[in-house]
Amino acid sequence: MKAVPKVNISGLYLEDELVDDAFVGVVPFYASLETRDQTMKEKKIAGYTVGIPVPPGLYQPHFDIQSWLTQETEYGEKLLEAQRAYEQLSKESQASFQKLHDEWQNKLENERGDEPIYSAPAFATPERRDPTTFWSEGLSAEAIKELTQKAEQQPSETDQLKQRIADLEVTLSQFMLGNTGK
């Protein structure tokens, strides 16, 4: 099992969900809506489960669903085109080999030389965009600056403990001085 992000229909991160290790891609999840007469339930896309890890350093991750869907459609078309080109090249290569082999067989044995060897063409898979590039920052620069300033203004846990120890030492000193009559 692995944790993958869930996003709303706008692409903003909601939470992580546990899925099978083999899960990849982007899949919608649905919410059931009851109609006014409550006789029929309508399913509406509520968001997406995204099998692409969120890059580190994002305060409010945003997944560009439309770009992902467009890229997947374009990739599917390119893949189909590559498969057709490969099949055509493979047929041509087989026909060429068959012609060479037939010519070789028709020669006299002492004139033949080495038997032709068929080498199948390699399939070239189309390039695919790095899927992590579909993630971006969902917060504006101003909102991030405000968040980081608030974090800087709050003392760390160590600083808070140091201050508390100092306060207790002062209180203890005052208590001890008060009890000795000085």
Coordinates of N, CA and C in Angstrom, one line a residue:
M1 N 0.8 -1.2 0.0 CA 0.0 0.0 0.0 C 0.9 1.2 0.0
K2 N 0.3 2.3 -0.6 CA 1.1 3.6 -0.6 C 0.0 4.7 -0.5
A3 N 0.5 5.8 0.0 CA -0.3 7.0 0.2 C -0.2 7.9 -1.0
V4 N -1.4 8.2 -1.6 CA -1.4 9.1 -2.7 C -2.3 10.3 -2.4
P5 N -2.1 11.5 -3.0 CA -2.9 12.6 -2.8 C -4.3 12.6 -3.4
K6 N -5.3 13.1 -2.7 CA -6.6 13.4 -3.3 C -6.7 14.9 -3.4
V7 N -7.3 15.3 -4.6 CA -7.5 16.7 -4.8 C -9.0 17.0 -5.1
N8 N -9.4 18.2 -4.9 CA -10.8 18.6 -5.3 C -10.9 18.8 -6.8
I9 N -12.1 19.2 -7.3 CA -12.2 19.3 -8.7 C -11.4 20.5 -9.3
S10 N -10.9 21.4 -8.4 CA -10.1 22.5 -8.9 C -8.6 22.1 -8.8
G11 N -8.3 20.9 -8.3 CA -6.9 20.4 -8.2 C -6.2 20.7 -6.9
L12 N -6.9 21.3 -5.9 CA -6.2 21.6 -4.7 C -6.2 20.4 -3.8
Y13 N -5.0 20.2 -3.1 CA -4.8 19.0 -2.3 C -5.8 19.0 -1.1
L14 N -6.4 17.8 -0.9 CA -7.3 17.6 0.2 C -6.7 16.8 1.3
E15 N -6.3 15.6 0.9 CA -5.7 14.6 1.9 C -5.1 13.5 1.2
D16 N -4.4 12.6 1.9 CA -3.8 11.4 1.3 C -4.8 10.3 1.5
E17 N -4.6 9.3 0.6 CA -5.5 8.1 0.6 C -4.6 6.9 0.4
L18 N -4.8 5.8 1.1 CA -4.0 4.6 0.9 C -4.6 3.8 -0.3
V19 N -3.7 3.5 -1.2 CA -4.1 2.7 -2.4 C -3.1 1.6 -2.6
D20 N -3.4 0.7 -3.6 CA -2.5 -0.4 -3.9 C -1.2 0.2 -4.5
D21 N -0.1 -0.5 -4.3 CA 1.2 -0.1 -4.8 C 1.2 0.1 -6.3
A22 N 0.4 -0.6 -7.0 CA 0.4 -0.6 -8.5 C -0.4 0.6 -9.1
F23 N -1.0 1.4 -8.2 CA -1.9 2.5 -8.7 C -1.0 3.6 -9.3
V24 N -1.4 4.0 -10.5 CA -0.8 5.1 -11.2 C -1.9 5.9 -11.9
G25 N -1.5 7.1 -12.3 CA -2.5 7.9 -13.1 C -3.4 8.8 -12.2
V26 N -4.4 9.3 -12.8 CA -5.4 10.2 -12.1 C -6.8 9.6 -12.4
V27 N -7.5 9.4 -11.2 CA -8.8 8.7 -11.3 C -9.8 9.6 -10.5
P28 N -11.0 9.9 -11.1 CA -12.0 10.7 -10.4 C -12.6 9.9 -9.2
F29 N -13.0 10.6 -8.2 CA -13.9 10.0 -7.2 C -15.2 10.8 -7.1
Y30 N -16.2 10.1 -6.7 CA -17.6 10.7 -6.9 C -18.3 10.9 -5.5
A31 N -19.2 11.9 -5.5 CA -20.1 12.1 -4.4 C -21.5 11.9 -4.9
S32 N -22.3 11.2 -4.0 CA -23.7 11.0 -4.4 C -24.5 12.2 -4.0
L33 N -25.3 12.7 -4.9 CA -26.2 13.8 -4.6 C -27.7 13.3 -4.8
E34 N -28.5 13.6 -3.8 CA -29.9 13.2 -3.9 C -30.7 14.3 -4.6
T35 N -31.6 13.9 -5.5 CA -32.4 14.9 -6.2 C -33.5 15.3 -5.3
R36 N -34.3 16.3 -5.7 CA -35.3 16.9 -4.9 C -36.3 15.9 -4.4
D37 N -36.7 15.0 -5.3 CA -37.7 14.1 -4.9 C -37.1 12.8 -4.2
Q38 N -35.8 12.8 -4.1 CA -35.0 11.8 -3.4 C -35.2 10.4 -3.9
T39 N -35.7 10.3 -5.1 CA -35.9 9.0 -5.7 C -34.7 8.5 -6.5
M40 N -34.0 9.5 -7.0 CA -32.8 9.1 -7.8 C -31.5 9.7 -7.1
K41 N -30.5 9.0 -7.2 CA -29.2 9.6 -6.7 C -28.4 9.9 -7.9
E42 N -27.8 11.1 -7.9 CA -26.9 11.5 -9.0 C -25.5 11.5 -8.5
K43 N -24.6 10.9 -9.3 CA -23.2 10.9 -9.0 C -22.5 12.0 -9.7
K44 N -21.7 12.8 -8.9 CA -21.0 13.9 -9.4 C -19.5 13.8 -9.0
I45 N -18.6 14.2 -10.0 CA -17.2 14.1 -9.6 C -16.9 15.1 -8.5
A46 N -16.3 14.6 -7.4 CA -16.0 15.4 -6.3 C -14.5 15.8 -6.3
G47 N -13.7 15.0 -7.0 CA -12.3 15.3 -7.0 C -11.6 14.1 -7.7
Y48 N -10.3 14.1 -7.5 CA -9.5 13.1 -8.2 C -8.5 12.5 -7.2
T49 N -8.2 11.2 -7.4 CA -7.1 10.5 -6.7 C -5.9 10.5 -7.6
V50 N -4.8 11.1 -7.2 CA -3.7 11.3 -8.1 C -2.5 10.4 -7.7
G51 N -2.2 9.5 -8.6 CA -1.1 8.6 -8.4 C 0.3 9.1 -8.7
I52 N 0.4 10.4 -8.5 CA 1.7 11.1 -8.8 C 2.1 11.8 -7.5
P53 N 3.3 11.5 -6.9 CA 3.7 12.1 -5.7 C 3.8 13.6 -5.7
V54 N 3.5 14.3 -4.7 CA 3.6 15.8 -4.6 C 5.1 16.1 -4.3
P55 N 5.7 17.0 -5.1 CA 7.1 17.4 -4.9 C 7.2 18.1 -3.6
P56 N 8.3 17.9 -2.9 CA 8.5 18.6 -1.6 C 8.6 20.1 -1.8
G57 N 8.2 20.8 -0.7 CA 8.3 22.3 -0.7 C 7.1 23.0 -1.1
L58 N 6.0 22.4 -1.3 CA 4.8 23.1 -1.7 C 3.9 23.3 -0.4
Y59 N 3.4 24.5 -0.2 CA 2.6 24.8 1.0 C 1.2 24.3 0.8
Q60 N 0.6 24.6 -0.4 CA -0.7 24.1 -0.7 C -0.7 23.6 -2.1
P61 N -0.4 22.3 -2.2 CA -0.2 21.7 -3.6 C -1.5 21.8 -4.4
H62 N -1.2 22.1 -5.7 CA -2.3 22.2 -6.7 C -1.9 21.3 -7.9
F63 N -2.8 20.4 -8.3 CA -2.6 19.6 -9.5 C -3.4 20.1 -10.7
D64 N -2.7 20.3 -11.8 CA -3.3 20.8 -13.0 C -4.0 19.7 -13.8
I65 N -5.3 19.5 -13.4 CA -6.0 18.3 -14.0 C -6.2 18.5 -15.5
Q66 N -6.6 19.7 -15.9 CA -6.8 19.9 -17.3 C -5.6 19.6 -18.2
S67 N -4.4 20.1 -17.7 CA -3.2 19.8 -18.5 C -2.9 18.4 -18.5
W68 N -3.1 17.7 -17.4 CA -2.9 16.2 -17.3 C -3.8 15.5 -18.3
L69 N -5.1 15.9 -18.3 CA -6.0 15.2 -19.2 C -5.6 15.5 -20.7
T70 N -5.3 16.7 -21.0 CA -4.8 17.1 -22.3 C -3.6 16.3 -22.7
Q71 N -2.6 16.2 -21.8 CA -1.4 15.5 -22.1 C -1.7 14.0 -22.3
E72 N -2.5 13.4 -21.5 CA -2.9 12.0 -21.7 C -3.5 11.7 -23.0
T73 N -4.4 12.6 -23.4 CA -5.1 12.5 -24.7 C -4.0 12.6 -25.9
E74 N -3.2 13.6 -25.8 CA -2.1 13.8 -26.8 C -1.2 12.6 -26.8
Y75 N -0.8 12.1 -25.6 CA 0.1 11.0 -25.5 C -0.5 9.7 -26.2
G76 N -1.8 9.5 -25.9 CA -2.5 8.4 -26.4 C -2.5 8.4 -28.0
E77 N -2.7 9.6 -28.5 CA -2.7 9.8 -30.0 C -1.3 9.5 -30.5
K78 N -0.2 10.1 -29.9 CA 1.1 9.9 -30.3 C 1.5 8.4 -30.2
L79 N 1.1 7.7 -29.2 CA 1.4 6.3 -29.0 C 0.7 5.5 -30.1
L80 N -0.5 5.8 -30.4 CA -1.2 5.1 -31.5 C -0.5 5.3 -32.8
E81 N -0.1 6.5 -33.1 CA 0.6 6.9 -34.3 C 2.0 6.1 -34.3
A82 N 2.7 6.0 -33.2 CA 3.9 5.3 -33.1 C 3.7 3.8 -33.4
Q83 N 2.6 3.3 -32.8 CA 2.3 1.8 -33.1 C 2.0 1.6 -34.5
R84 N 1.3 2.4 -35.2 CA 1.0 2.3 -36.6 C 2.3 2.4 -37.4
A85 N 3.1 3.3 -37.1 CA 4.4 3.5 -37.8 C 5.2 2.2 -37.6
Y86 N 5.3 1.7 -36.4 CA 6.0 0.5 -36.1 C 5.5 -0.7 -36.9
E87 N 4.2 -0.9 -36.9 CA 3.6 -2.0 -37.7 C 3.9 -1.9 -39.1
Q88 N 3.9 -0.7 -39.7 CA 4.2 -0.5 -41.1 C 5.7 -0.8 -41.3
L89 N 6.6 -0.3 -40.5 CA 8.0 -0.6 -40.6 C 8.3 -2.0 -40.5
S90 N 7.6 -2.7 -39.5 CA 7.7 -4.1 -39.3 C 7.3 -4.9 -40.6
K91 N 6.2 -4.5 -41.2 CA 5.7 -5.2 -42.4 C 6.8 -5.0 -43.5
E92 N 7.2 -3.8 -43.7 CA 8.2 -3.5 -44.7 C 9.5 -4.3 -44.5
S93 N 9.9 -4.4 -43.2 CA 11.2 -5.1 -42.9 C 11.0 -6.6 -43.1
Q94 N 9.9 -7.1 -42.8 CA 9.6 -8.5 -43.0 C 9.6 -8.8 -44.5
A95 N 8.9 -8.0 -45.3 CA 8.9 -8.1 -46.7 C 10.3 -8.1 -47.3
S96 N 11.0 -7.1 -46.9 CA 12.4 -7.0 -47.4 C 13.3 -8.2 -47.1
F97 N 13.1 -8.7 -45.8 CA 13.9 -9.9 -45.4 C 13.4 -11.1 -46.2
Q98 N 12.1 -11.2 -46.4 CA 11.6 -12.4 -47.2 C 12.1 -12.3 -48.6
K99 N 12.2 -11.1 -49.2 CA 12.7 -11.0 -50.6 C 14.2 -11.4 -50.6
L100 N 15.0 -10.9 -49.6 CA 16.4 -11.3 -49.5 C 16.6 -12.8 -49.3
H101 N 15.8 -13.4 -48.5 CA 15.9 -14.8 -48.2 C 15.5 -15.6 -49.4
D102 N 14.4 -15.2 -50.1 CA 14.0 -15.9 -51.3 C 15.2 -15.9 -52.4
E103 N 15.8 -14.7 -52.5 CA 16.9 -14.5 -53.5 C 18.1 -15.4 -53.1
W104 N 18.3 -15.5 -51.8 CA 19.4 -16.3 -51.3 C 19.1 -17.8 -51.6
Q105 N 17.9 -18.2 -51.3 CA 17.5 -19.6 -51.6 C 17.6 -20.0 -53.1
N106 N 17.3 -19.0 -53.9 CA 17.3 -19.3 -55.4 C 18.7 -19.4 -56.0
K107 N 19.7 -19.0 -55.3 CA 21.0 -19.1 -55.8 C 21.5 -20.5 -55.6
L108 N 22.5 -20.8 -56.4 CA 23.2 -22.2 -56.2 C 23.9 -22.2 -54.8
E109 N 24.0 -23.4 -54.3 CA 24.6 -23.5 -52.9 C 26.0 -22.9 -52.8
N110 N 26.8 -23.1 -53.8 CA 28.1 -22.6 -53.8 C 28.2 -21.1 -54.0
E111 N 27.1 -20.4 -54.4 CA 27.1 -19.0 -54.6 C 26.3 -18.2 -53.5
R112 N 25.7 -19.0 -52.6 CA 24.8 -18.3 -51.6 C 25.5 -17.4 -50.6
G113 N 26.5 -17.9 -50.0 CA 27.1 -17.1 -48.9 C 26.3 -17.3 -47.7
D114 N 26.4 -16.4 -46.7 CA 25.7 -16.5 -45.4 C 24.2 -16.3 -45.6
E115 N 23.5 -17.0 -44.8 CA 22.0 -16.9 -44.9 C 21.7 -15.5 -44.3
P116 N 20.7 -14.8 -44.9 CA 20.3 -13.4 -44.4 C 19.7 -13.6 -43.0
I117 N 20.0 -12.7 -42.1 CA 19.4 -12.7 -40.8 C 18.4 -11.5 -40.6
Y118 N 17.3 -11.9 -40.1 CA 16.2 -10.9 -39.9 C 16.4 -10.2 -38.6
S119 N 16.4 -8.8 -38.6 CA 16.5 -8.1 -37.4 C 15.3 -7.2 -37.3
A120 N 14.5 -7.4 -36.3 CA 13.2 -6.7 -36.1 C 13.5 -5.3 -35.8
P121 N 12.7 -4.4 -36.2 CA 12.8 -2.9 -35.9 C 12.5 -2.7 -34.4
A122 N 13.1 -1.7 -33.8 CA 12.8 -1.4 -32.4 C 11.6 -0.4 -32.4
F123 N 10.8 -0.6 -31.3 CA 9.6 0.3 -31.1 C 10.1 1.5 -30.4
A124 N 9.8 2.7 -30.8 CA 10.2 3.9 -30.2 C 9.0 4.5 -29.4
T125 N 9.0 4.4 -28.1 CA 7.9 5.0 -27.3 C 8.0 6.5 -27.3
P126 N 6.9 7.2 -27.5 CA 6.9 8.6 -27.5 C 7.4 9.2 -26.1
E127 N 8.0 10.3 -26.1 CA 8.4 11.0 -24.9 C 7.2 11.4 -24.1
R128 N 7.3 11.3 -22.8 CA 6.2 11.7 -21.9 C 6.7 12.8 -20.9
R129 N 5.9 13.8 -20.7 CA 6.2 14.9 -19.7 C 6.4 14.3 -18.3
D130 N 7.3 14.8 -17.6 CA 7.5 14.4 -16.2 C 6.2 14.7 -15.4
P131 N 5.6 13.7 -14.9 CA 4.3 13.9 -14.2 C 4.3 14.8 -13.0
T132 N 5.5 14.9 -12.3 CA 5.5 15.8 -11.2 C 5.4 17.3 -11.6
T133 N 5.6 17.6 -12.9 CA 5.5 19.0 -13.3 C 4.0 19.5 -13.3
F134 N 3.1 18.6 -13.2 CA 1.7 19.0 -13.1 C 1.3 19.5 -11.7
W135 N 2.2 19.4 -10.8 CA 2.0 19.9 -9.4 C 2.6 21.3 -9.4
S136 N 1.9 22.3 -8.7 CA 2.4 23.6 -8.6 C 1.9 24.1 -7.2
E137 N 2.4 25.3 -6.9 CA 2.0 25.9 -5.6 C 0.6 26.6 -5.8
G138 N -0.3 26.2 -4.8 CA -1.6 26.7 -4.8 C -1.8 28.1 -4.1
L139 N -0.8 28.5 -3.4 CA -0.9 29.7 -2.6 C -0.1 30.8 -3.4
S140 N -0.5 32.1 -3.2 CA 0.2 33.2 -3.8 C 1.4 33.5 -3.0
A141 N 2.3 34.2 -3.6 CA 3.6 34.5 -3.0 C 3.4 35.3 -1.7
E142 N 2.3 36.2 -1.7 CA 2.0 37.0 -0.5 C 1.5 36.1 0.6
A143 N 0.7 35.1 0.3 CA 0.2 34.2 1.3 C 1.3 33.3 1.9
I144 N 2.3 32.9 1.1 CA 3.4 32.1 1.6 C 4.3 33.0 2.5
K145 N 4.5 34.3 2.0 CA 5.3 35.2 2.9 C 4.7 35.4 4.2
E146 N 3.4 35.5 4.2 CA 2.6 35.7 5.5 C 2.8 34.5 6.4
L147 N 2.6 33.3 5.8 CA 2.8 32.1 6.6 C 4.2 31.9 7.1
T148 N 5.2 32.2 6.3 CA 6.6 32.1 6.8 C 6.9 33.1 7.9
Q149 N 6.4 34.3 7.7 CA 6.6 35.4 8.7 C 6.0 35.0 10.1
K150 N 4.8 34.4 10.0 CA 4.2 34.0 11.3 C 5.0 32.9 11.9
A151 N 5.5 32.0 11.1 CA 6.3 30.9 11.7 C 7.6 31.4 12.3
E152 N 8.2 32.5 11.7 CA 9.4 33.0 12.2 C 9.2 33.8 13.5
Q153 N 8.0 34.5 13.6 CA 7.7 35.3 14.7 C 7.5 34.4 16.0
Q154 N 7.0 33.2 15.8 CA 6.7 32.4 17.0 C 8.0 31.7 17.4
P155 N 8.3 31.8 18.7 CA 9.6 31.2 19.2 C 9.5 29.7 19.1
S156 N 10.6 29.1 18.8 CA 10.7 27.6 18.7 C 10.4 27.0 20.1
E157 N 10.2 25.7 20.1 CA 9.9 25.0 21.3 C 11.1 25.1 22.3
T158 N 12.3 25.0 21.7 CA 13.5 25.1 22.6 C 13.6 26.5 23.2
D159 N 13.3 27.6 22.4 CA 13.3 28.9 22.9 C 12.3 29.1 24.0
Q160 N 11.1 28.5 23.8 CA 10.1 28.7 24.8 C 10.5 28.0 26.1
L161 N 11.1 26.8 26.0 CA 11.6 26.1 27.2 C 12.7 26.9 27.9
K162 N 13.6 27.5 27.2 CA 14.7 28.3 27.7 C 14.1 29.5 28.5
Q163 N 13.1 30.2 27.9 CA 12.4 31.3 28.6 C 11.7 30.9 29.8
R164 N 11.1 29.7 29.8 CA 10.4 29.2 31.0 C 11.3 28.9 32.1
I165 N 12.5 28.3 31.7 CA 13.5 28.0 32.8 C 14.0 29.3 33.4
A166 N 14.3 30.3 32.5 CA 14.8 31.6 33.1 C 13.7 32.2 34.0
D167 N 12.5 32.1 33.6 CA 11.4 32.7 34.5 C 11.3 31.9 35.8
L168 N 11.5 30.6 35.7 CA 11.4 29.8 37.0 C 12.6 30.1 37.9
E169 N 13.8 30.4 37.3 CA 15.0 30.7 38.0 C 14.8 32.1 38.8
V170 N 14.2 33.0 38.1 CA 13.9 34.3 38.7 C 12.9 34.2 39.8
T171 N 11.9 33.4 39.6 CA 10.9 33.2 40.6 C 11.5 32.5 41.8
L172 N 12.3 31.5 41.6 CA 13.0 30.8 42.7 C 13.9 31.7 43.4
S173 N 14.7 32.5 42.7 CA 15.6 33.5 43.4 C 14.8 34.4 44.3
Q174 N 13.7 34.9 43.7 CA 12.9 35.8 44.5 C 12.3 35.1 45.7
F175 N 11.9 33.9 45.6 CA 11.3 33.2 46.7 C 12.4 32.9 47.8
M176 N 13.6 32.6 47.4 CA 14.7 32.3 48.3 C 15.1 33.6 49.0
L177 N 15.2 34.7 48.3 CA 15.5 35.9 48.9 C 14.4 36.4 49.9
G178 N 13.2 36.1 49.5 CA 12.1 36.5 50.4 C 12.0 35.7 51.7
N179 N 12.5 34.5 51.7 CA 12.4 33.6 52.8 C 13.6 33.9 53.8
T180 N 14.7 34.5 53.3 CA 15.9 34.7 54.1 C 15.8 36.0 54.8
G181 N 14.8 36.8 54.5 CA 14.6 38.1 55.1 C 15.4 39.2 54.6
K182 N 16.1 39.0 53.5 CA 17.0 40.1 52.9 C 16.2 41.0 52.0

